[in-house]
Coordinates of C-alpha atoms and ligand atoms in Angstrom, one line a residue:
X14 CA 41.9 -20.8 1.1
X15 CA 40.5 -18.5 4.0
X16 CA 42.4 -19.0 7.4
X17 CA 40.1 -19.8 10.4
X18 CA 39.7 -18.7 14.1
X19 CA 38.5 -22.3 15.7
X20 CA 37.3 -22.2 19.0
X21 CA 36.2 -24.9 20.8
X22 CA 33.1 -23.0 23.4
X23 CA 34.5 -25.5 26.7
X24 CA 37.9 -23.2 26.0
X25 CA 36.3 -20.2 26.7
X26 CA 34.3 -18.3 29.3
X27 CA 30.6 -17.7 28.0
X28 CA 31.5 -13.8 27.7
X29 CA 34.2 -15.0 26.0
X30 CA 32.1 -17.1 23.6
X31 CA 29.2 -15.3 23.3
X32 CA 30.3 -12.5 20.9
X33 CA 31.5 -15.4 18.3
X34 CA 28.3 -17.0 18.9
X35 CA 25.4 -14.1 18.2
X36 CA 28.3 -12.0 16.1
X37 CA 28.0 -15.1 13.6
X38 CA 24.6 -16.4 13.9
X39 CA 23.0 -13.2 12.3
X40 CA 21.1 -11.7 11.9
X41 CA 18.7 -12.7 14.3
X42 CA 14.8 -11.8 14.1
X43 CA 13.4 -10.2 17.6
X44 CA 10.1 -11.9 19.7
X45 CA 9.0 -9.0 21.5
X46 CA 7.4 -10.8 24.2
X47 CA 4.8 -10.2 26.4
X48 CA 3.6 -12.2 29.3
X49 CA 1.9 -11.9 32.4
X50 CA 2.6 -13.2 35.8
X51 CA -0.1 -15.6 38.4
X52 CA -0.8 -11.8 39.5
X53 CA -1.7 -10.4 36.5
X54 CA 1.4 -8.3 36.6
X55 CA 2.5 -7.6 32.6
X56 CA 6.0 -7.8 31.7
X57 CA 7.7 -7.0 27.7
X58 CA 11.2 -8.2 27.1
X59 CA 12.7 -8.5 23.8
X60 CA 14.6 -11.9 22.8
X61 CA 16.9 -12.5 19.7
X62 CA 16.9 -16.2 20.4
X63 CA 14.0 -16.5 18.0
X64 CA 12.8 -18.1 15.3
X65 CA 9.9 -20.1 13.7
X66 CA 10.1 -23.6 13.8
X67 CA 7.1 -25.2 12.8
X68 CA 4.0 -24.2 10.0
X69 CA 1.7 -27.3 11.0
X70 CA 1.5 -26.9 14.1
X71 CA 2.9 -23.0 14.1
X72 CA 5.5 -23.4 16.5
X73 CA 7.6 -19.8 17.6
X74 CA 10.6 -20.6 20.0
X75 CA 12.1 -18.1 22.0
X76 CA 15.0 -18.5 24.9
X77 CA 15.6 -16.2 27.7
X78 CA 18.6 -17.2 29.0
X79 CA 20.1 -17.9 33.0
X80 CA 21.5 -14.5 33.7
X81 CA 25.2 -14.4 32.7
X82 CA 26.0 -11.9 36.5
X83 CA 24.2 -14.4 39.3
X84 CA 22.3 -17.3 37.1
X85 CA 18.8 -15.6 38.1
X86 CA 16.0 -16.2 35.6
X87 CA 14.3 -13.6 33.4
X88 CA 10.9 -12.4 34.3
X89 CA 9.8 -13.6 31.3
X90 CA 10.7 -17.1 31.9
X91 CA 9.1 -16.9 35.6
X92 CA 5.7 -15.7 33.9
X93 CA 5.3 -18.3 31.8
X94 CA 5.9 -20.9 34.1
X95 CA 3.3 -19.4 36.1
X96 CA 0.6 -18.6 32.6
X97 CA 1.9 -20.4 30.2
X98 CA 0.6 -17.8 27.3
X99 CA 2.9 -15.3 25.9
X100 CA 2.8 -12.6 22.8
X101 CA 5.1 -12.5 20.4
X102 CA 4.9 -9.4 18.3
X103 CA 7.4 -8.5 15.4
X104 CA 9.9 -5.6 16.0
X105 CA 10.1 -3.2 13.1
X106 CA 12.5 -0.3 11.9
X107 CA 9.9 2.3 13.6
X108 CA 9.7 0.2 16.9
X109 CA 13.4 -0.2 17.8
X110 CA 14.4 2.2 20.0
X111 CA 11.3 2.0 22.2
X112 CA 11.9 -2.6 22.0
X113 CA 15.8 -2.2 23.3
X114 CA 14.2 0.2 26.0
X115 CA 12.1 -2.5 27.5
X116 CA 14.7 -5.3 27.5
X117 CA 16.4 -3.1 30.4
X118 CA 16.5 -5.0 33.4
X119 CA 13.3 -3.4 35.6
X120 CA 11.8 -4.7 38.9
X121 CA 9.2 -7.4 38.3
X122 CA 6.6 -4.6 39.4
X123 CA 7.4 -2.6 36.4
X124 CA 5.1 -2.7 33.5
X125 CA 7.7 -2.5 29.6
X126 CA 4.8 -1.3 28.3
X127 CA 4.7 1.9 30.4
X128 CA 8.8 2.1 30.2
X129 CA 8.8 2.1 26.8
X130 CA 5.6 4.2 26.1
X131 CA 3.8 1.6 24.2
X132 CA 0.1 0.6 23.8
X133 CA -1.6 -2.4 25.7
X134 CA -3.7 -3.7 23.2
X135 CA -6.2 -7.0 24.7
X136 CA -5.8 -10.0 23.3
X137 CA -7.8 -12.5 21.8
X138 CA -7.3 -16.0 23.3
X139 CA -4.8 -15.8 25.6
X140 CA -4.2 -13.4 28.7
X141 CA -0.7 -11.0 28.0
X142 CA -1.8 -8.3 25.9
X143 CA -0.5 -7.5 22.2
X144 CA 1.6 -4.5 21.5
X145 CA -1.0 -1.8 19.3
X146 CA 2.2 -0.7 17.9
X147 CA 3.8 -4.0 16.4
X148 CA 3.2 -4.5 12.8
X149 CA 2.5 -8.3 13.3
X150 CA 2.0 -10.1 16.7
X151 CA 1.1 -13.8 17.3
X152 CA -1.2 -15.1 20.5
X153 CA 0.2 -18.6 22.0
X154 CA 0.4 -20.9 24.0
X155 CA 3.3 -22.2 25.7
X156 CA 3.4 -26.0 24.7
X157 CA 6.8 -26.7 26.4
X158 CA 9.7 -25.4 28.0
X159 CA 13.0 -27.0 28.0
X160 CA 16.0 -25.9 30.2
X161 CA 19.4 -26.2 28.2
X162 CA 21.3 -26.0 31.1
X163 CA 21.6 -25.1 35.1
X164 CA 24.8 -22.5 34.8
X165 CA 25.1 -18.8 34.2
X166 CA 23.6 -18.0 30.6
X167 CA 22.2 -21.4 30.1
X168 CA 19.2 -21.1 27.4
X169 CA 16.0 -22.1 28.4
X170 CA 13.4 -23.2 25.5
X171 CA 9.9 -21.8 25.4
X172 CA 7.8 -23.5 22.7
X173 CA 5.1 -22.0 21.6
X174 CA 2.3 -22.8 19.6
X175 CA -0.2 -20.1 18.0
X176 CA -3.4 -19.9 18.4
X177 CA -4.6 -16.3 16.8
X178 CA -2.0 -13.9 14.8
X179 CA -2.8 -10.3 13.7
X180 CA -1.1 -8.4 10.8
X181 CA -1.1 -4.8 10.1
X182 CA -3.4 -4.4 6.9
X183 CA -0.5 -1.9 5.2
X184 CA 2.2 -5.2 5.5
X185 CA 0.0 -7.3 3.4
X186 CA 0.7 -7.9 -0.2
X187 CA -1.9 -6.8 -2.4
X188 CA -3.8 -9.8 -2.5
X189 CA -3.9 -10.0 1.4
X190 CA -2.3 -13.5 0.7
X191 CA 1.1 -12.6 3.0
X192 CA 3.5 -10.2 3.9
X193 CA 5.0 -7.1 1.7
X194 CA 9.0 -7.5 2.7
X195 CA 9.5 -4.1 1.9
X196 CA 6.1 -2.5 3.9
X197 CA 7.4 -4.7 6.8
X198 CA 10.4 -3.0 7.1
X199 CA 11.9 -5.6 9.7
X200 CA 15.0 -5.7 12.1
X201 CA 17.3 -8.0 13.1
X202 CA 20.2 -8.1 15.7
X203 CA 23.5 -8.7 15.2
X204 CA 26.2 -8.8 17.8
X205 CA 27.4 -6.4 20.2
X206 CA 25.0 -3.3 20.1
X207 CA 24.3 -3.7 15.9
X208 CA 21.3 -4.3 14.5
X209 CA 20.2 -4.6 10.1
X210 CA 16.7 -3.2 8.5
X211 CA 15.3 -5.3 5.8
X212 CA 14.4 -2.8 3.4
X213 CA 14.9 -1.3 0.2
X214 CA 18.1 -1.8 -1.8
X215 CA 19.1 -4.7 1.5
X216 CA 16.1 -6.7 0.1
X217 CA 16.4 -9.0 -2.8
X218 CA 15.4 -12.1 -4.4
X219 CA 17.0 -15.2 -4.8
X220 CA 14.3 -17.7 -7.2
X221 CA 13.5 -21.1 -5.3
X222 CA 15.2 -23.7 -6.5
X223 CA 12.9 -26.4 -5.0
X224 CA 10.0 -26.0 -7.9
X225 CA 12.6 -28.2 -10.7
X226 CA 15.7 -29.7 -10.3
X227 CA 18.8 -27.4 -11.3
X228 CA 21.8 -29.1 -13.2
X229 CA 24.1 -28.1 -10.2
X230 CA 27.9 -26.5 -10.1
X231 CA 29.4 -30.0 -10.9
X232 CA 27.4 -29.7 -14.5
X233 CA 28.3 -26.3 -15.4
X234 CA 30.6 -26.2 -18.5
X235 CA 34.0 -26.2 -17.5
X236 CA 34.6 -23.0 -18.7
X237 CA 32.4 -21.2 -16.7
X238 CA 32.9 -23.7 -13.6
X239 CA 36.7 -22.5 -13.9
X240 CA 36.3 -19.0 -14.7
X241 CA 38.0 -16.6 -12.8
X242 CA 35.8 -14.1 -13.1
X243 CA 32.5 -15.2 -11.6
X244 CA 31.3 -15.7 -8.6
X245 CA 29.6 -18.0 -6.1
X246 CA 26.2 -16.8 -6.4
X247 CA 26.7 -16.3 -10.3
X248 CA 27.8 -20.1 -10.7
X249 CA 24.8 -20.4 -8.4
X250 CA 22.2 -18.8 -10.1
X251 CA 23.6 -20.5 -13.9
X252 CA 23.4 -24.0 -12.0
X253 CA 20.0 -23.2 -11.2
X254 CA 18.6 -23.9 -14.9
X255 CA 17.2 -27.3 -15.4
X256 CA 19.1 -29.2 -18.2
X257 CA 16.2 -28.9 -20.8
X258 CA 16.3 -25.3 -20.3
X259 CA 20.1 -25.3 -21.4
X260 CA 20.0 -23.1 -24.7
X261 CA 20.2 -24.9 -27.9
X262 CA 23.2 -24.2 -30.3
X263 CA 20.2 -22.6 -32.7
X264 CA 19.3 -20.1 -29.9
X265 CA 22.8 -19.4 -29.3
X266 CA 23.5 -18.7 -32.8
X267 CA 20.2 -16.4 -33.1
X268 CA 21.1 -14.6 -30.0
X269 CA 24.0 -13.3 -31.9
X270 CA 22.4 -11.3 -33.9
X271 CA 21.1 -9.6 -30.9
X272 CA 22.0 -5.9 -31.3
X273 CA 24.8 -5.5 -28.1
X274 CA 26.5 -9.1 -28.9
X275 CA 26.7 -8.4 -32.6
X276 CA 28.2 -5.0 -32.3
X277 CA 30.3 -6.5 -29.6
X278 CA 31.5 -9.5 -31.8
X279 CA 31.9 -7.5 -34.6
X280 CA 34.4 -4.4 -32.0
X281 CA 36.7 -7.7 -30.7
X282 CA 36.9 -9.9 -33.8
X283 CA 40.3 -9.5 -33.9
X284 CA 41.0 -9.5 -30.3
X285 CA 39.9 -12.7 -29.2
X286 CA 40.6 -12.6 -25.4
X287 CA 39.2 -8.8 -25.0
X288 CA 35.7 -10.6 -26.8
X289 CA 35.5 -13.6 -24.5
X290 CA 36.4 -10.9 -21.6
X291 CA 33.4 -8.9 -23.0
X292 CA 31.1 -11.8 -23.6
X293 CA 31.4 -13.4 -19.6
X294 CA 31.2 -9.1 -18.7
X295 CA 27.5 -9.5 -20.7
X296 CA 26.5 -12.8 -19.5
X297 CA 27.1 -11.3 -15.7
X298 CA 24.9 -8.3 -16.4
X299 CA 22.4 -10.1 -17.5
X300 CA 22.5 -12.8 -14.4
X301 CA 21.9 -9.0 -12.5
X302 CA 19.0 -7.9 -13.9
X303 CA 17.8 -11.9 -13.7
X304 CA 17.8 -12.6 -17.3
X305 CA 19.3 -16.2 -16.6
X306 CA 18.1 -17.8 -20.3
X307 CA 19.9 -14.5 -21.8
X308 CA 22.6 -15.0 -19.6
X309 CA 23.6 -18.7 -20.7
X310 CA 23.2 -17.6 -24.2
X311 CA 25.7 -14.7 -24.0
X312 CA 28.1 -17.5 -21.7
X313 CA 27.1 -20.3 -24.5
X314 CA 28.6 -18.2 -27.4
X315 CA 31.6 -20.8 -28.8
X316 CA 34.2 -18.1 -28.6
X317 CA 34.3 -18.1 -24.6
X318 CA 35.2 -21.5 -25.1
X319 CA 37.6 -21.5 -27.5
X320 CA 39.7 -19.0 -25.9
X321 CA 40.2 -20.8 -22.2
Ligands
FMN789 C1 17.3 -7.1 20.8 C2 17.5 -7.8 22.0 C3 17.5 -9.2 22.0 C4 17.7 -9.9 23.2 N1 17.7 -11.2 23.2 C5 17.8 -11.9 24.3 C6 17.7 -13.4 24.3 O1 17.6 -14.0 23.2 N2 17.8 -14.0 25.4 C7 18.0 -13.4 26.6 O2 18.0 -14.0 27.6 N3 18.0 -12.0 26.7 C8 17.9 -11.3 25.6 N4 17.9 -9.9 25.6 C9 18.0 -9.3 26.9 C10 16.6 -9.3 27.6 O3 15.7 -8.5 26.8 C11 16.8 -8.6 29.0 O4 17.5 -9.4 29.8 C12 15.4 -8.3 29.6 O5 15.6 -7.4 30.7 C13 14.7 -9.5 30.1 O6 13.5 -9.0 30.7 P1 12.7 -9.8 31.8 O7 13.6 -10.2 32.9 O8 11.7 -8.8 32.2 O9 12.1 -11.0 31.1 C14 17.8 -9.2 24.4 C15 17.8 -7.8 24.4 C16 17.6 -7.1 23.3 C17 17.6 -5.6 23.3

């Protein structure tokens, strides 16, 4: 068993909380908001305190925080109180640099967009304009805004619902029927000054499991619950199957005869724990290229069994 570091946040200042908190919840997606004051006056901030929280009604919901130094509020916050619209455009890899640029702290007066040498693009349905540079940006309204607290870095809520989004054609999957993860190329913050890129080898798959019912952990044979050998997401992806997907003893017995387990049975036949060591090391390479029915053949075969 792991040892902990438990906190209790009440213990500790909120700078000394605050790197456990974002360090661990990570990595966060960045709203690259933009609003506009009762003047007109455009502001862009960028807030990691983001997420989607509703598909019916489409609800984003951001949270510029009571500044940590003298509990002022952001101008973000202030703007929407006074129009309660906002932007929310999606950060990627090739807007980074120029989105941590506009979260420094500038007068009210100052325009992000100029700071940070991006494009005003008009909007739709609501007032702020869009980014021209973001890959994805979604037009709302703010439906509610709730303060978490009155003291230094207390989060305040902004719930937005979306009215009109807009979607770079060359992030669409073929089909135009969603987004391309790897044409999105997104970022995500971290704590202190670290950020990831979803992209190539970073992205991967994991299948749902919420079209059929997997047999679970608790069902997996106990020589393969108990193995030392593999891990958490293998056990994962094996419990996965549905139980009339479970390999018969027929297809385990043809699968034998399967060029690589053949020569392999035939190699180790007289060295029984070197074969079941080379059948679970078969059974994992196929759970890596995703070959899951292969996989629980190879871990099926009766010699892993007899020899735990
Ligand atoms: C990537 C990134 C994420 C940020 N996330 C937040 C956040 O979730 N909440 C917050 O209050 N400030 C956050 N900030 C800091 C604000 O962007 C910064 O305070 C900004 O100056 C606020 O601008 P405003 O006063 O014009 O609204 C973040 C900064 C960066 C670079």
């Amino acid at each position: 068993m792991a040892e902990f570091h438990s906190l209790t946040p009440t213990d500790l200042t909120p700078a000394q909380w605050h790197p456990f908190l974002v360090g661990a919840v990570a990595p966060r997606p960045v709203a690259f908001a933009s609003t506009i004051d009762a003047e007109g006056r455009v502001n862009l901030s960028p807030y990691s305190f983001f997420n989607a929280f509703s598909s019916n009604p489409p609800i984003l919901v951001f949270s510029p925080a009571n500044r940590v130094r003298d509990n002022t509020q952001k101008h973000t916050l202030q703007n929407v109180r006074e129009v309660p619209e906002v932007v929310i455009n999606i950060c990627d890899f090739a807007l980074v640099e120029q989105m941590s640029l506009a979260s420094t702290e500038y007068g009210k007066e100052v325009n992000e967009f100029t700071k940070a040498g991006l494009t005003e693009l008009t909007s739709e349905l609501v007032r702020p304009p869009r980014v021209a540079e973001a890959p994805a940006a979604f037009e709302c309204v703010v439906e509610q805004i709730i303060e978490l607290g009155q003291n230094n870095g207390a989060g305040n809520l902004i719930i937005c619902r979306v009215v009109r989004a807009h979607f770079r054609q060359d992030i669409l999957l073929p089909d135009a029927t969603g987004i391309d993860p790897f044409k999105l190329d997104a970022v995500a913050r971290l704590g202190g000054d670290w950020y990831c890129r979803a992209s190539g080898a970073s992205l991967f798959e994991v299948p749902k499991p919420n079209r059929h019912i997997g047999i679970g952990i608790d069902q997996l044979p106990e020589h393969l619950r108990n193995s030392d050998v593999l891990t958490g997401n293998e056990l994962g992806r094996l419990a996965n199957i549905e139980s009339d997907a479970l390999p018969t003893p027929a297809q385990v017995e043809e699968f034998k005869s399967e060029p690589m387990v053949a020569y392999l049975m035939n190699k180790y036949r007289a060295d029984a724990p070197e074969l079941k060591k080379q059948l679970l090391q078969l059974g994992r390479e196929l759970l890596a290229e995703g070959k899951v029915a292969e996989a629980w053949k190879a871990l099926s075969i009766k010699q892993i069994l007899q020899f735990t």
